[in-house]
XYZ file of C-alpha atoms in Angstrom:
631
model
C -7.412 -27.122 -5.344
C -8.873 -26.081 -8.686
C -8.335 -22.421 -9.520
C -9.522 -20.877 -12.728
C -8.975 -18.232 -15.335
C -12.475 -16.901 -15.735
C -14.604 -14.723 -17.934
C -18.261 -13.852 -18.356
C -20.615 -10.988 -18.884
C -20.076 -7.774 -16.949
C -21.976 -4.611 -16.103
C -19.692 -1.561 -16.438
C -20.054 1.110 -13.718
C -17.704 4.040 -14.292
C -14.631 1.921 -14.897
C -15.604 -0.968 -12.598
C -17.050 -4.267 -13.753
C -19.709 -6.111 -11.821
C -19.023 -9.611 -13.040
C -20.595 -13.049 -12.831
C -17.834 -15.561 -13.389
C -17.974 -18.665 -15.535
C -14.901 -20.882 -15.673
C -13.030 -21.213 -18.966
C -9.638 -22.739 -18.089
C -9.139 -24.544 -14.782
C -5.843 -25.549 -13.227
C -5.243 -27.777 -10.268
C -2.503 -26.151 -8.181
C -0.637 -28.119 -5.544
C 1.678 -26.394 -3.098
C 4.273 -27.797 -0.750
C 6.719 -26.129 1.640
C 9.918 -28.143 1.890
C 11.673 -27.381 5.193
C 15.218 -26.123 4.885
C 16.803 -28.948 6.865
C 14.504 -31.788 5.862
C 15.953 -35.031 4.520
C 12.574 -36.783 4.340
C 11.647 -34.934 1.152
C 14.548 -36.081 -1.028
C 12.344 -38.035 -3.448
C 9.901 -35.143 -3.762
C 12.658 -32.607 -4.394
C 14.351 -34.870 -6.935
C 11.077 -35.207 -8.784
C 10.614 -31.442 -8.907
C 14.174 -30.993 -10.159
C 13.631 -33.571 -12.903
C 10.422 -31.769 -13.998
C 12.142 -28.393 -14.172
C 15.253 -29.624 -15.921
C 13.273 -31.533 -18.558
C 11.347 -28.385 -19.526
C 14.431 -26.158 -19.338
C 16.453 -28.585 -21.504
C 13.931 -27.806 -24.243
C 14.995 -30.477 -26.697
C 18.670 -29.574 -26.432
C 18.454 -25.800 -26.511
C 19.939 -25.642 -22.995
C 22.295 -28.638 -22.862
C 23.563 -27.902 -19.337
C 20.300 -29.262 -17.932
C 20.990 -32.827 -19.170
C 23.581 -35.164 -17.674
C 25.782 -37.585 -19.600
C 23.555 -40.519 -18.597
C 20.528 -38.832 -20.208
C 18.859 -37.719 -16.971
C 17.734 -34.170 -16.503
C 19.529 -32.270 -13.749
C 18.737 -28.990 -11.965
C 20.063 -29.350 -8.420
C 19.812 -26.182 -6.336
C 20.153 -25.669 -2.585
C 17.277 -23.168 -2.850
C 14.865 -26.087 -3.226
C 15.009 -26.579 0.531
C 13.272 -23.884 2.579
C 11.054 -22.890 -0.377
C 7.454 -23.218 -1.509
C 6.936 -25.285 -4.670
C 3.846 -24.917 -6.871
C 2.909 -27.472 -9.534
C 0.065 -27.030 -12.033
C -2.024 -29.757 -13.671
C -5.258 -29.743 -15.632
C -6.824 -32.130 -13.106
C -5.744 -33.857 -9.884
C -3.333 -36.698 -10.660
C -2.779 -35.466 -14.218
C 0.618 -34.772 -15.763
C 2.496 -31.767 -14.426
C 2.398 -28.953 -16.992
C 4.063 -26.110 -15.118
C 6.013 -25.207 -12.028
C 7.289 -22.216 -10.062
C 9.354 -21.964 -6.890
C 8.988 -19.263 -4.233
C 12.005 -18.797 -1.972
C 11.517 -17.099 1.384
C 13.845 -14.906 3.486
C 14.888 -18.076 5.357
C 17.232 -18.822 2.456
C 17.943 -15.219 1.486
C 21.697 -15.739 1.498
C 21.213 -18.238 -1.373
C 18.927 -16.086 -3.538
C 19.782 -16.137 -7.221
C 19.510 -12.334 -7.272
C 22.225 -12.126 -4.594
C 24.464 -14.591 -6.448
C 23.866 -12.765 -9.712
C 24.758 -9.313 -8.326
C 27.239 -10.299 -5.633
C 26.739 -9.596 -1.922
C 27.963 -6.006 -1.975
C 25.899 -4.893 -4.968
C 22.843 -6.762 -3.650
C 23.048 -4.977 -0.276
C 23.523 -1.662 -2.069
C 20.352 -2.293 -4.096
C 18.344 -3.080 -0.944
C 19.564 0.130 0.680
C 18.735 2.277 -2.354
C 15.219 0.791 -2.474
C 14.709 1.266 1.276
C 13.948 -2.408 1.966
C 15.171 -4.977 4.459
C 16.479 -8.427 3.502
C 13.677 -10.066 5.503
C 11.054 -8.415 3.296
C 12.321 -9.949 0.029
C 10.973 -13.139 -1.571
C 12.276 -14.655 -4.784
C 10.179 -16.453 -7.398
C 12.282 -18.569 -9.711
C 12.349 -21.516 -12.063
C 9.019 -20.659 -13.709
C 8.707 -23.406 -16.328
C 5.711 -24.306 -18.500
C 5.288 -27.083 -21.058
C 4.928 -25.706 -24.587
C 1.403 -27.073 -24.983
C 0.211 -25.152 -21.892
C 1.755 -21.775 -22.674
C -1.037 -20.605 -24.948
C -3.532 -21.487 -22.236
C -2.142 -18.785 -19.937
C -0.484 -21.140 -17.438
C 2.634 -18.973 -17.164
C 0.548 -15.993 -16.072
C -1.446 -18.178 -13.724
C 1.609 -19.619 -11.958
C 3.198 -16.179 -11.727
C 0.010 -14.836 -10.144
C 0.065 -17.765 -7.708
C 3.643 -16.902 -6.682
C 2.861 -13.181 -6.298
C -0.348 -13.835 -4.377
C 1.326 -16.388 -2.101
C 4.312 -14.098 -1.458
C 2.022 -11.246 -0.537
C -0.011 -13.519 1.745
C 3.206 -14.666 3.454
C 4.286 -11.077 4.122
C 6.562 -10.198 1.194
C 7.064 -6.502 0.517
C 9.375 -6.982 -2.469
C 10.045 -9.754 -4.987
C 13.216 -10.059 -7.056
C 13.842 -12.406 -9.949
C 16.541 -13.037 -12.533
C 14.899 -13.351 -15.932
C 15.915 -14.540 -19.345
C 15.253 -12.292 -22.321
C 15.348 -14.438 -25.462
C 11.768 -15.686 -25.220
C 10.461 -12.366 -23.918
C 10.185 -13.602 -20.320
C 11.310 -10.192 -19.074
C 8.567 -8.494 -21.096
C 6.045 -11.021 -19.805
C 7.054 -10.308 -16.193
C 6.729 -6.579 -16.892
C 3.027 -7.233 -17.483
C 2.938 -8.613 -13.928
C 4.440 -5.435 -12.465
C 8.145 -6.362 -12.479
C 10.642 -3.671 -13.484
C 14.263 -4.120 -14.660
C 17.015 -2.915 -12.359
C 19.193 -0.605 -14.496
C 22.651 -1.913 -15.324
C 21.951 -5.576 -14.504
C 21.475 -7.100 -17.964
C 24.298 -9.406 -19.132
C 24.925 -12.684 -20.986
C 24.846 -15.918 -18.926
C 26.478 -18.968 -20.497
C 24.327 -21.594 -18.756
C 21.161 -20.109 -20.247
C 22.758 -19.115 -23.570
C 21.026 -15.736 -23.434
C 21.007 -12.328 -21.751
C 19.671 -12.266 -18.192
C 18.350 -9.223 -16.289
C 17.358 -8.645 -12.654
C 13.724 -7.565 -12.138
C 12.110 -6.121 -9.000
C 8.454 -5.929 -7.940
C 6.693 -4.367 -4.920
C 3.790 -6.571 -3.916
C 1.685 -3.657 -2.652
C 1.668 -2.194 -6.169
C -0.509 -4.979 -7.529
C 0.469 -7.284 -10.375
C 0.026 -5.126 -13.455
C -2.449 -6.644 -15.902
C -2.925 -9.581 -13.535
C -3.613 -7.672 -10.323
C -7.082 -9.183 -9.835
C -5.839 -12.714 -10.508
C -2.888 -12.334 -8.121
C -5.189 -10.958 -5.425
C -7.501 -13.942 -5.862
C -4.596 -16.381 -5.764
C -3.354 -14.730 -2.570
C -6.741 -15.091 -0.914
C -7.027 -18.740 -2.073
C -3.452 -19.641 -1.151
C -4.389 -20.984 2.329
C -6.820 -23.384 0.667
C -4.531 -25.045 -1.857
C -1.580 -24.851 0.528
C -3.625 -26.604 3.231
C -4.344 -29.517 0.879
C -0.713 -30.442 0.267
C 1.636 -28.563 2.595
C 4.069 -30.391 4.828
C 2.461 -30.844 8.230
C 4.125 -31.235 11.633
C 3.633 -34.419 13.599
C 0.115 -34.769 14.942
C -0.516 -33.333 18.383
C -3.036 -36.048 19.001
C -5.910 -33.567 18.975
C -8.595 -34.143 16.349
C -9.765 -30.713 15.164
C -12.000 -32.169 12.483
C -12.318 -30.794 8.958
C -12.312 -27.069 8.306
C -15.886 -25.728 8.215
C -17.514 -25.749 4.787
C -17.012 -22.468 2.984
C -14.043 -21.322 5.091
C -11.743 -21.225 2.069
C -14.359 -20.849 -0.669
C -16.178 -17.781 0.656
C -15.747 -14.546 -1.264
C -12.423 -12.837 -0.586
C -12.024 -9.063 -0.278
C -10.486 -6.968 -3.006
C -7.386 -5.600 -1.275
C -6.478 -3.183 -4.056
C -9.636 -1.185 -4.804
C -9.636 2.275 -3.223
C -11.595 4.657 -5.467
C -15.311 5.252 -5.003
C -17.700 5.736 -7.901
C -19.552 9.074 -7.821
C -22.796 9.108 -9.809
C -25.034 12.125 -10.454
C -28.355 10.680 -11.641
C -29.481 13.962 -13.208
C -27.133 12.945 -16.049
C -28.441 10.150 -18.268
C -25.240 8.093 -18.285
C -24.957 8.176 -14.499
C -28.655 7.352 -14.161
C -28.115 4.231 -16.272
C -24.957 3.293 -14.338
C -26.803 3.661 -11.027
C -29.618 1.425 -12.261
C -27.105 -1.208 -13.443
C -25.286 -1.066 -10.127
C -28.488 -1.623 -8.161
C -29.420 -4.562 -10.397
C -26.093 -6.242 -9.652
C -25.097 -7.991 -6.451
C -22.463 -5.337 -5.699
C -24.550 -3.096 -3.406
C -24.733 -4.422 0.151
C -26.205 -1.374 1.900
C -27.991 1.807 0.805
C -27.659 4.925 2.963
C -29.963 7.810 2.025
C -30.032 10.719 4.479
C -30.270 13.445 1.851
C -33.323 15.113 3.447
C -31.469 15.581 6.747
C -28.447 16.923 4.878
C -30.669 19.444 3.090
C -32.052 20.584 6.437
C -28.496 21.113 7.702
C -27.606 23.033 4.537
C -30.525 25.417 5.012
C -29.778 25.974 8.703
C -26.067 26.548 8.054
C -26.958 29.277 5.544
C -29.534 30.864 7.849
C -28.369 29.985 11.376
C -30.473 32.709 13.009
C -33.772 31.558 11.494
C -36.245 29.267 13.203
C -38.272 27.229 10.713
C -41.397 25.238 11.429
C -41.928 21.999 9.520
C -43.838 23.611 6.642
C -41.304 26.412 6.230
C -38.424 23.939 6.214
C -40.174 21.800 3.601
C -40.673 24.896 1.438
C -36.979 25.769 1.737
C -36.074 22.216 0.698
C -38.347 22.461 -2.365
C -36.689 25.759 -3.251
C -33.257 24.145 -2.966
C -34.239 21.169 -5.116
C -35.470 23.498 -7.862
C -37.645 20.850 -9.488
C -35.214 17.927 -9.105
C -36.661 14.902 -7.336
C -35.029 14.402 -3.966
C -33.664 10.920 -4.837
C -31.878 12.406 -7.886
C -30.392 15.429 -6.106
C -26.659 15.495 -5.459
C -24.554 12.363 -5.821
C -24.761 8.684 -5.075
C -21.366 7.369 -3.990
C -20.609 3.663 -4.254
C -17.738 2.360 -2.115
C -16.732 -0.948 -3.769
C -14.669 -2.180 -0.800
C -17.690 -2.142 1.535
C -20.576 -2.417 -0.907
C -22.167 0.742 0.536
C -24.105 3.142 -1.663
C -24.408 6.555 -0.016
C -26.453 9.605 -1.034
C -24.740 12.978 -0.419
C -25.155 16.648 -1.292
C -23.420 18.142 -4.355
C -19.737 18.899 -3.776
C -19.817 22.567 -2.780
C -22.899 22.154 -0.600
C -21.486 18.987 0.968
C -18.287 20.791 1.914
C -20.090 23.877 3.161
C -22.092 21.778 5.619
C -19.270 19.395 6.549
C -16.923 22.251 7.522
C -19.597 24.548 8.978
C -18.393 23.957 12.541
C -14.891 25.145 11.544
C -16.106 28.724 11.153
C -14.522 31.476 13.235
C -11.512 29.206 13.668
C -11.328 28.802 9.885
C -13.365 31.321 7.890
C -15.087 30.233 4.687
C -12.676 32.062 2.322
C -9.790 30.407 4.167
C -11.541 27.037 3.937
C -11.897 27.381 0.174
C -8.216 28.279 -0.079
C -7.223 25.238 1.974
C -9.388 22.932 -0.140
C -7.552 24.176 -3.220
C -4.243 22.874 -1.800
C -2.506 19.591 -2.648
C -0.620 17.777 0.107
C 1.830 14.912 -0.233
C 2.166 12.378 2.594
C 5.047 9.887 2.715
C 4.831 7.097 5.292
C 1.330 6.073 6.294
C 1.611 4.643 9.767
C 2.197 7.926 11.585
C 1.255 9.699 8.338
C -2.175 8.074 8.386
C -3.096 10.087 11.483
C -1.858 13.271 9.833
C -3.728 12.604 6.571
C -7.012 11.845 8.345
C -6.773 14.927 10.573
C -5.939 17.106 7.561
C -8.964 15.753 5.671
C -11.304 16.105 8.653
C -10.317 19.739 9.079
C -10.553 20.439 5.359
C -6.843 21.244 5.106
C -6.218 20.041 1.573
C -8.620 19.038 -1.162
C -6.080 16.865 -2.973
C -3.688 14.294 -1.534
C -0.806 12.270 -2.931
C -0.042 9.266 -0.711
C 3.112 7.116 -0.836
C 4.001 3.987 1.140
C 5.163 0.568 -0.073
C 4.060 -1.264 3.079
C 0.953 -3.213 4.041
C -0.832 -3.173 7.381
C 0.501 -5.733 9.841
C -0.950 -6.684 13.204
C 1.815 -4.866 15.088
C 0.841 -1.616 13.295
C -2.564 -1.706 14.925
C -1.423 -0.233 18.230
C -1.280 3.170 16.518
C -2.870 3.029 13.049
C -6.665 3.420 12.954
C -7.790 0.388 10.989
C -9.699 -2.845 11.516
C -8.483 -6.419 11.570
C -10.095 -6.889 8.152
C -7.462 -4.471 6.806
C -4.525 -6.754 7.612
C -2.252 -7.161 4.554
C -4.036 -4.319 2.760
C -1.662 -1.648 1.465
C -1.368 1.377 3.731
C -1.958 3.716 0.799
C -5.165 1.841 -0.014
C -6.382 1.981 3.603
C -5.663 5.703 3.883
C -7.265 6.560 0.539
C -10.411 4.654 1.495
C -10.592 6.451 4.849
C -10.193 9.866 3.238
C -12.828 9.160 0.597
C -15.248 8.061 3.320
C -14.752 11.491 4.926
C -15.128 13.404 1.634
C -15.946 11.479 -1.569
C -15.076 14.565 -3.640
C -11.389 14.601 -2.690
C -8.733 14.268 -5.375
C -6.467 11.415 -4.258
C -3.537 9.661 -5.908
C -1.693 6.739 -4.362
C 1.811 5.374 -4.881
C 1.755 1.860 -3.400
C 5.338 1.246 -4.517
C 6.468 3.977 -2.127
C 8.752 6.920 -2.755
C 11.818 5.952 -4.789
C 14.120 7.711 -7.210
C 11.815 6.559 -10.006
C 8.585 7.830 -8.407
C 9.976 11.045 -6.888
C 9.226 13.317 -9.911
C 5.629 12.101 -10.200
C 5.051 12.421 -6.460
C 6.295 16.000 -6.188
C 5.297 17.407 -9.583
C 2.535 15.116 -10.825
C 1.065 15.790 -14.239
C 1.342 19.545 -13.954
C -0.097 19.436 -10.422
C 2.750 19.858 -7.905
C 2.162 19.394 -4.208
C 1.997 22.513 -2.032
C 3.312 20.864 1.127
C 5.067 17.623 2.102
C 4.278 15.650 5.251
C 7.242 13.308 5.730
C 6.685 10.398 8.121
C 8.728 7.529 6.654
C 11.346 5.393 8.412
C 13.932 5.069 5.635
C 16.932 7.428 5.990
C 17.485 7.537 2.223
C 13.926 8.644 1.516
C 13.972 11.188 4.346
C 16.978 12.922 2.830
C 16.126 12.452 -0.856
C 12.596 13.799 -0.348
C 13.945 16.912 1.371
C 16.472 17.468 -1.392
C 13.661 17.341 -3.944
C 11.380 19.567 -1.842
C 14.097 22.158 -1.336
C 14.851 22.257 -5.074
C 11.156 22.954 -5.782
C 10.571 25.307 -2.851
C 8.070 23.011 -1.098
C 7.742 23.254 2.718
C 8.216 20.059 4.746
C 6.494 19.144 8.018
C 7.421 16.121 10.155
C 6.206 14.759 13.485
C 8.394 12.290 15.370
C 5.715 10.988 17.817
C 8.102 11.214 20.754
C 7.819 14.103 23.229
C 5.512 15.850 20.757
C 8.385 16.862 18.485
C 7.260 18.871 15.433
C 9.757 19.750 12.699
C 9.113 22.490 10.102
C 11.339 23.362 7.129
C 10.153 26.364 5.103
C 11.983 25.692 1.849
C 9.329 27.866 0.184
C 10.764 30.857 2.069
C 14.368 29.676 2.578
C 15.568 27.909 -0.581
C 19.120 27.477 0.777
C 18.158 26.201 4.209
C 20.276 23.164 5.264
C 18.356 19.912 5.500
C 16.983 19.098 8.948
C 18.347 22.420 10.212
C 21.919 21.314 9.544
C 21.789 18.389 11.975
C 23.102 15.876 9.419
C 25.899 18.072 8.082
C 26.717 17.833 4.386
C 25.534 14.274 3.859
C 23.344 13.698 0.789
C 20.996 10.919 -0.268
C 23.655 9.696 -2.705
C 25.943 9.015 0.267
C 23.490 6.704 2.046
C 24.005 3.388 0.167
C 27.676 3.367 1.172
C 26.946 3.722 4.893
C 27.107 0.728 7.195
C 24.023 -0.156 9.263
C 25.417 1.334 12.460
C 26.219 4.562 10.578
C 22.606 4.764 9.386
C 21.394 4.361 12.969
C 23.714 7.165 14.059
C 22.370 9.332 11.247
C 18.773 8.721 12.327
C 19.658 9.689 15.882
C 21.132 12.950 14.592
C 17.901 13.619 12.692
C 15.772 13.333 15.832
C 18.165 14.916 18.383
C 19.349 11.868 20.321
C 20.007 13.935 23.439
C 16.392 15.137 23.560
C 14.432 11.926 23.011
C 12.273 10.668 25.860
C 13.879 8.513 28.562
C 11.596 5.619 27.585
C 12.719 5.720 23.950
C 16.366 6.134 24.940
C 16.115 3.034 27.117
C 14.443 1.097 24.281
C 17.037 1.781 21.583
C 19.729 -0.662 22.784
C 17.043 -3.354 23.209
C 15.889 -3.239 19.566
C 16.766 -6.516 17.904
C 17.429 -8.108 21.296
C 14.320 -7.898 23.492
C 12.301 -5.548 21.225
C 11.332 -6.146 17.603
C 11.301 -2.411 16.808
C 11.110 0.982 18.482
C 8.075 1.691 20.686
C 5.292 3.967 19.449
C 1.972 4.853 21.087
C -1.387 5.749 19.560
C -1.640 8.831 21.780
C 1.693 10.138 20.478
C 0.647 9.462 16.891
C -2.734 11.178 17.393
C -0.987 14.227 18.848
C 1.342 14.214 15.862
C -1.619 14.343 13.487
C -2.896 17.425 15.285
C 0.513 19.138 15.256
C 1.088 18.456 11.562
C -2.377 19.778 10.688
C -1.878 22.952 12.730
C 1.450 23.650 10.994
C 0.067 22.816 7.547
C -2.928 25.119 8.004
C -0.707 28.020 9.031
C 1.699 27.476 6.141
C -1.006 27.146 3.481
C -2.827 30.254 4.755
C 0.475 32.210 4.993
C -0.010 32.679 8.730
C 3.052 32.957 11.006
C 4.887 29.618 11.013
C 8.661 29.658 10.862
C 11.182 26.898 10.309
C 12.291 25.130 13.439
C 11.872 22.251 15.849
C 9.209 22.457 18.536
C 8.220 20.227 21.461
C 4.705 19.833 22.827
C 5.689 17.304 25.477
C 2.544 16.124 27.241
C 4.482 14.382 29.985
C 6.089 17.714 30.885
C 2.983 19.820 30.309
C 0.596 17.686 32.364
C 2.454 18.436 35.554
C 1.666 20.349 38.795
C 3.521 23.489 37.732
C 1.218 23.838 34.721
C -2.027 23.227 36.595
C -4.307 26.260 36.089
C -7.228 25.007 38.190
C -7.719 26.940 41.438
C -6.672 25.158 44.579
C -9.614 23.740 46.554
C -10.895 26.037 49.243
C -9.740 25.208 52.697
C -12.325 24.823 55.406
C-alpha cells in the first residue's frame, strides 16, 4: 500500500490546522508476519537478513555483519514471530528501508532483555508498572543512505509505532546506537533513555542505550503520522501478511473504501473555545466554518438564555414579550449569534453554542442548590483534583464534573480502552484503542467546555510524579487513586503525604471507600498501617506472589465479597482478571464525589475505611416500607 508524507495549505484555528493534503513523498510499505515456528518462510527471512546486514555493514564500518565469503549476515531468532516492514518508492522497486516489530510472543528473546539481563529487565518492568505481555520491541531500523534525507527513517518508525499500538502494545522498548544520533532521532518520536543503561557494545563499535516509549503518549513530533500509520496498518498488512490455509469460503474482496476511509484522530482531546465578539476569534470561527471540519452545528443559545433568566428570578412568571425583553437586556446590544462562546469539538466535528463561562456554570449547577449553595459551588469549582487510573477513575471523574466538584482536573493513565473494559467504563465501541486519559478528558469537556484539564497519557511514574502533584505552580487539592499497580499506589501516597494532600480511593467491591486525610494528619501511616513499613522503593524486589499478598493487605482480604474471594484463585486459570461490575463502579463514583465534596468544603470527613455494601443494605432487615395491610 502507498502511504505518504504529506503537506499542503492549512487554516489555523486556535492551534489546530484544518488541512487539505497533497502528497509529496510516497512510500510503498509491505508488511509480513512470520510465524514463530514456520519453516516455509526461510527464503523470505534470509532475504530480509541480507537486506539488513548489507545496510548495517555500511561499507565496512561494521565488519561483523559480513562473512568471510563476502555475504552479509544478520541471523537472529527474533526474525520468527515478528512483523517485518519493508519500504520502497513503488511496488516492485528496490528495498530502501526496513524495520522489525517483535511481539510479546518472543518476549524472552527481546534485545532489551538480553542487553539488561533477565533480573534487571524484570526490575525495570516492575518499576514502570507494566506487564511483559504489554511490551513490543522495534528493532533493526535500517535505511539506505540515499533515502535518509527523504524522511524514510521517521516514516518506518511511525509505521512500527502505529502498528504496535494497533496490535495492543502499551510500551515499546528499543536498544539504540548513539554515534549517528539514532537515540536523539528516536527521542523525537517519544522514546526516552532509561537511566544507567548506556554502554559500549563491540559489535556495533559504539555506545548503545536502552530507550522506552509509552504508545498512549503519542509519538512526539510524529504523533499524527504514527496515528495515521496505525489506522492504515490493517490495509497494508492485509496486502502481504501470511494467511492461513483457505477455509474454502469465498468472502470476496473487501468493500471499496473500507481501508481508505478517513480514520479518527485518537489523540485529540482539547476543544477550541471561540468568543466571536473578539476579532481574532470571529475570523477563526469563519475559517472553521469554511473548512470541512464542522460536521454538526448546535445552537440552543436562546433556550439557555431563558434558563439563565429563570434561574436568577425563579419566582417570576414571564409572558413571551417579557421574556424577550429580558433576553435583550442580557445581550446588551450583542447579537444573539455572537453572545457567549462557540465550542468546536475536533473529535466529533460538533460546533456548539454556549453561554459565557460564569453564566453557563450558574445554569448548569442550578439544580444543585440547597444541597450545594452557590458560594460552596464557586469554592468547589476553584479546586484542582488529580485522578490516577481511569477505568474506575473515569466514573469518579465524570461524577465529580457533573456535580461541579472541581474546576480543574489532572488525569493520569498509560492504558488504552480495550473491549473488556467496556463492562464498566462508559464509552462507545468507537473509543476502542483510544487512550483512557483522552476519553475521559473529552467526556469532561463535553460536560463543561470551560474546565481546566491536563492529561498524562504516559501514566504516573517517578518521572511524572512531580508534575502531576505540583504542576507549574498549580498543585492538586485532592487525589483520587484508582490504579492497579502496587508501586504507584504506594508511591503516590508517599508523595501526597509529603505535600499534605488528601487521598480518596474506591475499591468497587462491597462499596468500600478509603479516605486518608494527609492534609490533617501529616504522619498518618499509609493505608491506615495495613501494609506496615513497606515503601515504594521496596516494591521492585518483591516476587509476584508477594505483590499479590500486598494488594490483598491493601483491600482487607478478610472483608472482600464472597464472589471476589472465590474469583481470586481462578485468575490466570479460568479468569483473565478480577471481576468488576458497572454498578459497583458507578457506586464508587458517587462515594468518591461525596467524600471529595466534604473534604474540599471542610465539612466533617475523617480518615478511615467505610463500607456501603448494597448486597447487605438491600435486605429485609433494612426495608422501611410499611408491611401491606392484612385483610
